[in-house]
Amino acid sequence: MGSGLVDRVLAGDVRAGARLMRDLDDRLPSAEVALRALWPRTGRALVVGLTGSPGAGKSSLTDRLIGHHRRAGRTVGVIAVDPTSPFSGGAILGDRIRMQDHATDPGVFIRSLGTRGHLGGLSRSTADLVAVMDAMGKDVILVETVGVGQDEIEIASLAHTVVVVAVPGMGDDVQAIKAGVMEIADLFAVNKADREGAERTVRDLQGMLELRRIVQPSGRDPHHGHAGLAEVAAAEAGAFADAPSEAWEPPIVRTVALSGQGVEALAEAIDAHGAHLAASGEKARRDVARARSAFVAILRERLLASALARLELELGRLDHVAERIAARTADPYQLAEELAARVRGTP
Ligand SMILES: Nc1nc2c(ncn2[C@@H]2O[C@H](COP(=O)(O)OP(=O)(O)OP(=O)(O)O)[C@@H](O)[C@H]2O)c(=O)[nH]1
Ligand SMILES: [Mg+2]
């Protein structure tokens, strides 16, 4: 493959992009080399994450948003993450069908991604796909993740803008929306607003946002968790010079993805958030936070792979070692420390 593939990806060649994604999925060393060559040419795309409970309408909204961006002349990449699926990098899931209208549009590139069994987890493999689509020249990358487990929180370290999709009738106490999800939301879409209970859902969300304001009176954006370090880095880069009032109030937009009602308002709110990011210096901060978590994910995968290889070499298969640990004939703390020391090169 070599540099030919890299050049074709940079030229936006769909088949080259798909090929590279497959190779990444198969963990081919050549794919990693290609990613390295692409890296300096990435960082241009705006990454928008959509998360929400299963069936909330994320794919339907994504489909509508694709239409919006295409009409505005922007190219779009879509990554539909299905953490329950073993398939990776292939466009085989139902989402593809839901976004069928755009399947033949060369300005739209859609991939589904399963993450089961990957050492680096969701963030690592999704970040790789984002990088490839970015290198392909996609202006906007929409990442759909089902709101289960940690994945929905992880989307915050991957996206510039996080849209949380809520639906009416999720229960009578403050929804099934967890505190962590409230914190990562830059915008709320109350989808299926054609259904009963939408106003109630909007009021619940308003109440939760009000609480959040009281808990965080400074209006500091809690996005990305590790604000401290990233903020320092952004400040050093001069991005934060004096932007004291960069507080962003997450808007709540009612949508009916089926009819398209409210989708323009949602798209405008997403654009407004993008403009806010740029004007406030927050974009630079989030870019640093994204780079940070991507780097840590790569590092974690690397170190873990080295440690496990070492383990196999010296102590036998992981399953066997686990059996010994379970039988209390081996000590997990001591084993882990010894392996870590060896990986560090300081036995
Ligand atoms: N009544 C109503 N139904 C909707 C609306 N939006 C989506 N749906 C329906 O809800 C179902 C789920 O929509 P999807 O777009 O697949 O939802 P999703 O969040 O992507 O689902 P998963 O990816 O499986 O978690 C489909 O049958 C849609 O037709 C809406 O605004 N109103
Ligand atoms: Mg979906």
Short mmCIF file of C-alpha atoms and ligand atoms in Angstrom, two decimals:
data_model
loop_
_atom_site.label_atom_id
_atom_site.label_comp_id
_atom_site.label_asym_id
_atom_site.label_seq_id
_atom_site.Cartn_x
_atom_site.Cartn_y
_atom_site.Cartn_z
CA MET A 1 0.00 0.00 0.00
CA GLY A 2 2.40 2.75 1.12
CA SER A 3 2.23 6.38 0.10
CA GLY A 4 -0.15 5.75 -2.79
CA LEU A 5 -2.93 5.04 -0.37
CA VAL A 6 -2.10 8.09 1.73
CA ASP A 7 -2.25 10.35 -1.30
CA ARG A 8 -5.56 8.88 -2.36
CA VAL A 9 -7.03 9.34 1.10
CA LEU A 10 -5.85 12.95 1.10
CA ALA A 11 -7.54 13.39 -2.27
CA GLY A 12 -10.77 12.23 -0.67
CA ASP A 13 -10.90 8.91 -2.49
CA VAL A 14 -13.75 6.93 -0.93
CA ARG A 15 -12.33 3.50 -1.70
CA ALA A 16 -8.93 4.43 -0.30
CA GLY A 17 -10.58 5.76 2.86
CA ALA A 18 -12.63 2.58 3.25
CA ARG A 19 -9.57 0.44 2.63
CA LEU A 20 -7.52 2.25 5.25
CA MET A 21 -10.34 1.91 7.77
CA ARG A 22 -10.50 -1.83 7.15
CA ASP A 23 -6.74 -2.13 7.53
CA LEU A 24 -6.88 -0.16 10.77
CA ASP A 25 -9.55 -2.51 11.97
CA ASP A 26 -7.35 -5.48 11.15
CA ARG A 27 -4.53 -3.76 13.00
CA LEU A 28 -2.19 -3.92 10.01
CA PRO A 29 1.10 -2.19 10.82
CA SER A 30 0.98 -0.48 7.41
CA ALA A 31 -2.28 1.19 8.40
CA GLU A 32 -0.62 2.74 11.40
CA VAL A 33 2.16 4.02 9.17
CA ALA A 34 -0.49 5.58 6.92
CA LEU A 35 -2.18 7.23 9.91
CA ARG A 36 1.12 8.78 10.91
CA ALA A 37 1.57 10.21 7.43
CA LEU A 38 -1.96 11.61 7.52
CA TRP A 39 -1.79 13.13 10.98
CA PRO A 40 -0.18 16.48 10.03
CA ARG A 41 -2.97 16.95 7.49
CA THR A 42 -5.79 16.52 9.98
CA GLY A 43 -7.38 18.93 12.44
CA ARG A 44 -9.58 20.84 10.04
CA ALA A 45 -12.92 19.08 10.48
CA LEU A 46 -15.57 20.07 12.97
CA VAL A 47 -16.59 17.02 14.98
CA VAL A 48 -20.16 16.88 16.27
CA GLY A 49 -21.23 14.05 18.58
CA LEU A 50 -24.82 12.90 18.98
CA THR A 51 -25.64 10.73 21.94
CA GLY A 52 -28.83 9.53 23.57
CA SER A 53 -30.71 6.44 24.61
CA PRO A 54 -31.33 3.60 22.15
CA GLY A 55 -34.00 4.52 19.61
CA ALA A 56 -34.06 8.22 20.56
CA GLY A 57 -33.74 9.17 16.90
CA LYS A 58 -30.03 9.85 16.63
CA SER A 59 -29.69 8.28 13.18
CA SER A 60 -32.82 10.01 11.91
CA LEU A 61 -31.51 13.37 13.15
CA THR A 62 -28.08 12.63 11.71
CA ASP A 63 -29.72 11.96 8.38
CA ARG A 64 -31.47 15.34 8.53
CA LEU A 65 -28.28 17.11 9.58
CA ILE A 66 -26.43 15.59 6.63
CA GLY A 67 -29.03 17.20 4.39
CA HIS A 68 -28.55 20.54 6.10
CA HIS A 69 -24.77 20.52 5.67
CA ARG A 70 -24.94 19.32 2.08
CA ARG A 71 -27.28 22.18 1.18
CA ALA A 72 -24.73 24.53 2.74
CA GLY A 73 -22.09 22.98 0.48
CA ARG A 74 -20.21 21.16 3.21
CA THR A 75 -18.91 17.61 2.89
CA VAL A 76 -19.88 15.25 5.68
CA GLY A 77 -18.45 12.18 7.36
CA VAL A 78 -20.65 10.04 9.59
CA ILE A 79 -19.53 7.46 12.13
CA ALA A 80 -22.28 5.41 13.74
CA VAL A 81 -20.82 3.72 16.78
CA ASP A 82 -22.56 0.60 17.96
CA PRO A 83 -20.77 -0.67 21.04
CA THR A 84 -22.76 -3.89 21.00
CA SER A 85 -21.66 -4.85 17.54
CA PRO A 86 -18.55 -6.89 16.82
CA PHE A 87 -18.28 -5.37 13.37
CA SER A 88 -15.86 -2.58 12.83
CA GLY A 89 -15.26 -0.15 10.04
CA GLY A 90 -17.92 -1.70 7.85
CA ALA A 91 -21.01 0.04 6.55
CA ILE A 92 -23.39 -2.79 7.17
CA LEU A 93 -25.74 -1.78 9.91
CA GLY A 94 -29.23 -0.37 9.80
CA ASP A 95 -27.95 3.17 9.99
CA ARG A 96 -26.75 2.85 6.47
CA ILE A 97 -30.29 2.15 5.40
CA ARG A 98 -31.67 5.00 7.44
CA MET A 99 -29.25 7.34 5.73
CA GLN A 100 -29.85 5.82 2.34
CA ASP A 101 -30.72 9.11 0.68
CA HIS A 102 -27.13 10.13 1.08
CA ALA A 103 -25.50 6.80 0.29
CA THR A 104 -24.83 7.72 -3.30
CA ASP A 105 -23.71 11.30 -2.58
CA PRO A 106 -19.91 11.48 -3.01
CA GLY A 107 -19.87 14.33 -0.49
CA VAL A 108 -21.06 11.98 2.24
CA PHE A 109 -19.05 9.15 3.76
CA ILE A 110 -20.80 6.86 6.24
CA ARG A 111 -19.24 4.15 8.39
CA SER A 112 -20.57 1.98 11.16
CA LEU A 113 -18.25 0.95 13.91
CA GLY A 114 -18.45 -1.82 16.45
CA THR A 115 -15.98 -1.76 19.27
CA ARG A 116 -16.32 -5.07 20.98
CA GLY A 117 -13.03 -6.70 21.81
CA HIS A 118 -10.83 -3.74 21.01
CA LEU A 119 -8.02 -3.12 23.42
CA GLY A 120 -8.23 0.63 23.05
CA GLY A 121 -12.02 0.71 23.31
CA LEU A 122 -14.37 3.10 21.67
CA SER A 123 -12.28 6.23 21.84
CA ARG A 124 -9.24 4.75 20.17
CA SER A 125 -10.97 3.23 17.15
CA THR A 126 -13.41 6.11 16.73
CA ALA A 127 -10.60 8.64 16.92
CA ASP A 128 -8.82 6.75 14.14
CA LEU A 129 -11.90 6.92 11.91
CA VAL A 130 -12.34 10.60 12.67
CA ALA A 131 -8.71 11.18 11.66
CA VAL A 132 -9.17 9.37 8.35
CA MET A 133 -12.35 11.29 7.48
CA ASP A 134 -10.67 14.52 8.52
CA ALA A 135 -7.72 13.72 6.23
CA MET A 136 -10.20 12.92 3.44
CA GLY A 137 -11.30 16.53 3.70
CA LYS A 138 -14.71 16.15 5.30
CA ASP A 139 -15.83 19.52 6.65
CA VAL A 140 -18.11 18.13 9.32
CA ILE A 141 -17.92 14.74 11.03
CA LEU A 142 -21.04 13.51 12.82
CA VAL A 143 -20.46 10.79 15.40
CA GLU A 144 -23.49 8.88 16.65
CA THR A 145 -23.06 6.92 19.88
CA VAL A 146 -25.69 5.02 21.79
CA GLY A 147 -26.00 6.32 25.30
CA VAL A 148 -24.94 3.25 27.19
CA GLY A 149 -22.12 2.84 29.65
CA GLN A 150 -19.09 5.06 29.37
CA ASP A 151 -19.31 5.57 25.64
CA GLU A 152 -21.58 8.55 25.83
CA ILE A 153 -19.22 10.33 28.19
CA GLU A 154 -16.24 9.47 26.02
CA ILE A 155 -17.83 11.27 23.10
CA ALA A 156 -17.02 14.53 24.89
CA SER A 157 -13.31 13.92 24.47
CA LEU A 158 -13.80 13.27 20.78
CA ALA A 159 -16.22 15.97 19.66
CA HIS A 160 -16.13 19.75 19.54
CA THR A 161 -19.89 19.90 20.07
CA VAL A 162 -22.00 17.34 21.90
CA VAL A 163 -25.72 17.05 21.15
CA VAL A 164 -27.70 15.02 23.68
CA VAL A 165 -30.86 13.60 22.16
CA ALA A 166 -33.70 13.20 24.66
CA VAL A 167 -37.21 11.90 24.04
CA PRO A 168 -40.52 12.42 25.84
CA GLY A 169 -41.74 9.91 28.35
CA MET A 170 -38.46 8.62 29.69
CA GLY A 171 -39.89 8.37 33.19
CA ASP A 172 -41.37 10.82 35.63
CA ASP A 173 -38.32 11.72 37.61
CA VAL A 174 -35.76 13.90 35.95
CA GLN A 175 -35.39 11.56 32.98
CA ALA A 176 -32.93 8.80 32.47
CA ILE A 177 -30.31 11.43 31.84
CA LYS A 178 -27.39 10.94 34.14
CA ALA A 179 -25.42 13.72 35.73
CA GLY A 180 -22.37 13.00 33.60
CA VAL A 181 -24.41 13.37 30.45
CA MET A 182 -25.83 16.70 31.59
CA GLU A 183 -22.29 17.93 31.97
CA ILE A 184 -21.11 17.03 28.51
CA ALA A 185 -24.16 18.42 26.69
CA ASP A 186 -23.59 21.54 24.61
CA LEU A 187 -27.10 21.27 23.20
CA PHE A 188 -30.21 19.27 23.78
CA ALA A 189 -32.52 18.00 21.10
CA VAL A 190 -35.88 16.91 22.46
CA ASN A 191 -36.73 14.61 19.58
CA LYS A 192 -40.10 12.98 18.90
CA ALA A 193 -41.62 16.30 19.89
CA ASP A 194 -44.71 15.11 18.04
CA ARG A 195 -45.33 12.82 20.98
CA GLU A 196 -47.05 13.59 24.21
CA GLY A 197 -44.86 14.76 27.05
CA ALA A 198 -42.36 16.78 25.02
CA GLU A 199 -43.06 19.97 26.97
CA ARG A 200 -42.55 18.12 30.20
CA THR A 201 -39.20 16.84 28.98
CA VAL A 202 -38.16 20.37 27.99
CA ARG A 203 -39.13 21.64 31.45
CA ASP A 204 -37.22 18.81 33.16
CA LEU A 205 -34.13 19.66 31.17
CA GLN A 206 -34.51 23.36 31.95
CA GLY A 207 -34.72 22.46 35.63
CA MET A 208 -31.58 20.37 35.44
CA LEU A 209 -29.73 23.14 33.63
CA GLU A 210 -30.86 25.57 36.31
CA LEU A 211 -29.40 23.26 38.95
CA ARG A 212 -26.19 23.08 37.01
CA ARG A 213 -25.99 26.88 36.99
CA ILE A 214 -26.37 26.96 40.75
CA VAL A 215 -23.73 24.31 41.27
CA GLN A 216 -21.38 26.06 38.86
CA PRO A 217 -22.12 29.76 39.25
CA SER A 218 -18.96 30.75 37.39
CA GLY A 219 -20.43 29.34 34.22
CA ARG A 220 -17.27 27.33 33.71
CA ASP A 221 -17.70 24.74 31.09
CA PRO A 222 -17.13 21.33 32.65
CA HIS A 223 -16.57 19.81 29.23
CA HIS A 224 -13.85 17.23 28.91
CA GLY A 225 -13.22 16.72 32.56
CA HIS A 226 -9.53 17.42 32.71
CA ALA A 227 -10.10 21.11 32.28
CA GLY A 228 -7.16 22.08 34.45
CA LEU A 229 -4.38 20.79 32.28
CA ALA A 230 -6.00 21.62 29.00
CA GLU A 231 -6.79 25.12 30.14
CA VAL A 232 -3.22 25.73 31.11
CA ALA A 233 -2.06 24.53 27.71
CA ALA A 234 -4.61 26.69 25.90
CA ALA A 235 -3.67 29.66 28.03
CA GLU A 236 -0.03 29.15 27.18
CA ALA A 237 -1.00 29.16 23.54
CA GLY A 238 -2.58 32.55 24.14
CA ALA A 239 -6.01 31.24 23.29
CA PHE A 240 -7.56 32.22 26.56
CA ALA A 241 -5.95 35.64 26.92
CA ASP A 242 -8.95 37.44 28.32
CA ALA A 243 -12.22 35.77 27.63
CA PRO A 244 -13.93 35.88 30.99
CA SER A 245 -17.51 35.53 29.82
CA GLU A 246 -17.33 32.52 27.55
CA ALA A 247 -20.23 30.83 29.32
CA TRP A 248 -22.48 28.93 26.98
CA GLU A 249 -26.03 28.08 27.91
CA PRO A 250 -27.00 24.79 26.28
CA PRO A 251 -30.07 25.48 24.17
CA ILE A 252 -32.96 23.01 24.13
CA VAL A 253 -34.38 22.43 20.66
CA ARG A 254 -37.58 20.52 19.94
CA THR A 255 -37.27 18.30 16.89
CA VAL A 256 -39.31 15.82 14.90
CA ALA A 257 -36.74 13.93 12.91
CA LEU A 258 -39.45 12.11 10.98
CA SER A 259 -40.86 15.29 9.43
CA GLY A 260 -37.77 17.44 9.69
CA GLN A 261 -39.52 19.91 11.94
CA GLY A 262 -37.10 21.81 14.17
CA VAL A 263 -34.07 20.37 12.42
CA GLU A 264 -33.07 23.72 10.90
CA ALA A 265 -33.21 25.25 14.38
CA LEU A 266 -31.06 22.41 15.69
CA ALA A 267 -28.55 22.86 12.88
CA GLU A 268 -28.44 26.61 13.56
CA ALA A 269 -27.86 25.98 17.25
CA ILE A 270 -25.00 23.61 16.40
CA ASP A 271 -23.51 26.25 14.09
CA ALA A 272 -23.93 28.87 16.81
CA HIS A 273 -22.04 26.66 19.22
CA GLY A 274 -19.27 26.29 16.65
CA ALA A 275 -19.08 30.07 16.34
CA HIS A 276 -19.02 30.38 20.12
CA LEU A 277 -16.16 27.89 20.32
CA ALA A 278 -14.12 29.90 17.86
CA ALA A 279 -14.88 33.32 19.38
CA SER A 280 -14.25 32.33 22.98
CA GLY A 281 -11.01 30.43 22.51
CA GLU A 282 -12.82 27.32 23.69
CA LYS A 283 -12.15 25.64 20.34
CA ALA A 284 -8.42 25.69 21.02
CA ARG A 285 -9.00 24.33 24.50
CA ARG A 286 -11.13 21.50 23.21
CA ASP A 287 -8.60 20.69 20.52
CA VAL A 288 -5.97 20.31 23.22
CA ALA A 289 -8.34 18.17 25.30
CA ARG A 290 -9.11 16.02 22.27
CA ALA A 291 -5.41 15.59 21.47
CA ARG A 292 -4.77 14.73 25.08
CA SER A 293 -7.33 11.96 25.29
CA ALA A 294 -6.43 10.59 21.86
CA PHE A 295 -2.80 10.43 22.88
CA VAL A 296 -3.58 8.78 26.21
CA ALA A 297 -5.74 6.21 24.42
CA ILE A 298 -2.92 5.35 22.01
CA LEU A 299 -0.45 5.19 24.86
CA ARG A 300 -2.71 2.99 26.95
CA GLU A 301 -3.17 0.58 24.08
CA ARG A 302 0.57 0.47 23.40
CA LEU A 303 1.60 -0.07 27.00
CA LEU A 304 -1.09 -2.63 27.62
CA ALA A 305 -0.13 -4.56 24.49
CA SER A 306 3.54 -4.57 25.55
CA ALA A 307 2.69 -5.65 29.06
CA LEU A 308 0.42 -8.45 27.87
CA ALA A 309 3.00 -9.66 25.37
CA ARG A 310 5.54 -9.74 28.16
CA LEU A 311 3.12 -11.61 30.36
CA GLU A 312 2.50 -14.28 27.73
CA LEU A 313 6.20 -14.69 27.17
CA GLU A 314 7.16 -15.05 30.80
CA LEU A 315 4.12 -16.35 32.63
CA GLY A 316 1.91 -17.98 30.02
CA ARG A 317 -1.48 -17.12 28.63
CA LEU A 318 -3.56 -14.42 30.28
CA ASP A 319 -6.34 -16.91 31.02
CA HIS A 320 -3.96 -19.18 32.87
CA VAL A 321 -2.53 -16.33 34.86
CA ALA A 322 -6.08 -15.25 35.70
CA GLU A 323 -6.83 -18.76 36.95
CA ARG A 324 -3.84 -18.59 39.24
CA ILE A 325 -4.91 -15.20 40.50
CA ALA A 326 -8.42 -16.51 41.14
CA ALA A 327 -6.97 -19.48 43.00
CA ARG A 328 -4.93 -17.04 45.07
CA THR A 329 -1.65 -18.62 43.99
CA ALA A 330 -0.65 -15.41 42.24
CA ASP A 331 -0.93 -11.81 43.39
CA PRO A 332 -2.37 -9.41 40.80
CA TYR A 333 -0.80 -6.34 42.41
CA GLN A 334 2.66 -7.80 42.44
CA LEU A 335 2.36 -9.19 38.90
CA ALA A 336 1.10 -5.89 37.55
CA GLU A 337 3.85 -3.94 39.26
CA GLU A 338 6.53 -6.32 38.00
CA LEU A 339 5.24 -6.15 34.44
CA ALA A 340 4.93 -2.37 34.60
CA ALA A 341 8.48 -2.11 35.88
CA ARG A 342 9.71 -4.27 33.03
CA VAL A 343 7.82 -2.23 30.45
CA ARG A 344 9.31 0.89 32.02
CA GLY A 345 12.73 -0.72 31.69
CA THR A 346 13.38 -0.41 35.43
CA PRO A 347 13.19 -3.95 36.83
N1 LIG B 1 -42.70 9.75 16.29
C1 LIG B 1 -41.43 9.95 16.00
N2 LIG B 1 -40.64 8.90 15.71
C2 LIG B 1 -39.35 9.12 15.42
C3 LIG B 1 -38.81 10.42 15.39
N3 LIG B 1 -37.49 10.34 15.10
C4 LIG B 1 -37.23 9.04 14.93
N4 LIG B 1 -38.33 8.29 15.12
C5 LIG B 1 -38.45 6.83 15.00
O1 LIG B 1 -37.78 6.25 16.12
C6 LIG B 1 -37.15 5.02 15.72
C7 LIG B 1 -35.67 5.06 16.06
O2 LIG B 1 -35.03 6.04 15.27
P1 LIG B 1 -33.46 6.02 15.01
O3 LIG B 1 -33.12 7.24 14.25
O4 LIG B 1 -33.02 4.73 14.48
O5 LIG B 1 -32.94 6.14 16.52
P2 LIG B 1 -31.46 5.92 17.05
O6 LIG B 1 -31.32 6.78 18.25
O7 LIG B 1 -30.47 6.12 15.98
O8 LIG B 1 -31.49 4.40 17.45
P3 LIG B 1 -30.25 3.46 17.84
O9 LIG B 1 -29.11 3.80 16.94
O10 LIG B 1 -30.77 2.08 17.65
O11 LIG B 1 -29.97 3.76 19.29
C8 LIG B 1 -37.40 4.87 14.22
O12 LIG B 1 -38.48 4.02 14.04
C9 LIG B 1 -37.73 6.27 13.78
O13 LIG B 1 -38.57 6.30 12.67
C10 LIG B 1 -39.67 11.52 15.69
O14 LIG B 1 -39.29 12.69 15.72
N5 LIG B 1 -40.97 11.22 15.99
MG MG B 2 -28.91 4.81 15.31
#
